Amino acid sequence: MNACMSVRRGEANSHQKKGWENLTDEIVRAVDRQSKKSGQRVVFLLWGKPATAKAQALIGSNSSVNRHVVICTSHPSPLGARKTNQPFLGSKCFSRCNQALTEMGCGAIDWNVDD
């Protein structure tokens, strides 16, 4: 999940502070509330510093206290895919997500994209 869900081509963060942040915050809160009601755990894939920081503030990041699975990496764009100590490339975030889903008793996701 991104903190902002759109951007002008070639202009990173160009749609920051346009309302996306409020919407994505509320989505995370709603998913968290619903999971508490249903007793279901959630796997969050957080890409990039803004999304990671915001979601961690909303749901927490310590897995011993947090019943959700939170997988954080750098942003998958060419500008960020290898940055940080948790790069997107090589993170195996999709297989880690499927492993967590399987452990929760849910089906794995087919992440393949057909051309």
mmCIF file of C-alpha atoms in Angstrom, residues 4-62:
data_model
loop_
_atom_site.group_PDB
_atom_site.id
_atom_site.type_symbol
_atom_site.label_atom_id
_atom_site.label_comp_id
_atom_site.label_asym_id
_atom_site.label_seq_id
_atom_site.Cartn_x
_atom_site.Cartn_y
_atom_site.Cartn_z
ATOM 1 C CA CYS A 4 -0.577 8.321 -1.888
ATOM 2 C CA MET A 5 -2.278 6.336 -4.620
ATOM 3 C CA SER A 6 -1.404 8.521 -7.607
ATOM 4 C CA VAL A 7 1.447 10.650 -8.905
ATOM 5 C CA ARG A 8 2.248 12.719 -11.975
ATOM 6 C CA ARG A 9 4.509 10.733 -14.283
ATOM 7 C CA GLY A 10 8.144 11.240 -13.337
ATOM 8 C CA GLU A 11 7.342 13.440 -10.320
ATOM 9 C CA ALA A 12 7.644 11.444 -7.107
ATOM 10 C CA ASN A 13 5.364 12.647 -4.300
ATOM 11 C CA SER A 14 3.607 15.113 -6.625
ATOM 12 C CA HIS A 15 0.209 14.188 -5.154
ATOM 13 C CA GLN A 16 1.279 14.407 -1.522
ATOM 14 C CA LYS A 17 -1.070 16.381 0.737
ATOM 15 C CA LYS A 18 -3.938 16.091 -1.766
ATOM 16 C CA GLY A 19 -6.099 13.938 0.498
ATOM 17 C CA TRP A 20 -4.688 10.484 -0.240
ATOM 18 C CA GLU A 21 -3.027 10.313 3.168
ATOM 19 C CA ASN A 22 -6.352 10.691 4.991
ATOM 20 C CA LEU A 23 -7.999 8.072 2.787
ATOM 21 C CA THR A 24 -5.205 5.515 3.152
ATOM 22 C CA ASP A 25 -5.059 6.099 6.928
ATOM 23 C CA GLU A 26 -8.780 5.414 7.176
ATOM 24 C CA ILE A 27 -8.473 2.280 5.015
ATOM 25 C CA VAL A 28 -5.809 0.869 7.359
ATOM 26 C CA ARG A 29 -7.913 1.763 10.408
ATOM 27 C CA ALA A 30 -11.041 0.182 8.873
ATOM 28 C CA VAL A 31 -9.203 -3.035 7.988
ATOM 29 C CA ASP A 32 -7.770 -3.172 11.517
ATOM 30 C CA ARG A 33 -11.202 -2.575 13.109
ATOM 31 C CA GLN A 34 -12.870 -5.198 10.922
ATOM 32 C CA SER A 35 -10.152 -7.747 11.657
ATOM 33 C CA LYS A 36 -10.633 -7.197 15.392
ATOM 34 C CA LYS A 37 -14.389 -7.778 15.039
ATOM 35 C CA SER A 38 -13.942 -10.914 12.942
ATOM 36 C CA GLY A 39 -10.902 -12.263 14.787
ATOM 37 C CA GLN A 40 -9.029 -12.534 11.482
ATOM 38 C CA ARG A 41 -5.403 -11.519 11.142
ATOM 39 C CA VAL A 42 -4.227 -9.355 8.244
ATOM 40 C CA VAL A 43 -1.039 -9.318 6.174
ATOM 41 C CA PHE A 44 0.075 -5.762 5.405
ATOM 42 C CA LEU A 45 2.625 -5.197 2.619
ATOM 43 C CA LEU A 46 4.100 -1.745 3.213
ATOM 44 C CA TRP A 47 6.299 -0.252 0.520
ATOM 45 C CA GLY A 48 8.318 2.895 1.041
ATOM 46 C CA LYS A 49 9.063 5.034 4.082
ATOM 47 C CA PRO A 50 5.810 7.049 4.137
ATOM 48 C CA ALA A 51 3.537 3.989 3.950
ATOM 49 C CA THR A 52 5.638 2.080 6.463
ATOM 50 C CA ALA A 53 5.763 4.934 8.973
ATOM 51 C CA LYS A 54 2.056 5.695 8.701
ATOM 52 C CA ALA A 55 0.861 2.113 8.986
ATOM 53 C CA GLN A 56 3.233 1.364 11.845
ATOM 54 C CA ALA A 57 1.838 4.384 13.683
ATOM 55 C CA LEU A 58 -1.720 3.174 13.025
ATOM 56 C CA ILE A 59 -1.361 -0.566 13.689
ATOM 57 C CA GLY A 60 2.037 -0.996 15.352
ATOM 58 C CA SER A 61 5.056 -2.890 14.104
ATOM 59 C CA ASN A 62 6.025 -5.202 16.967
#
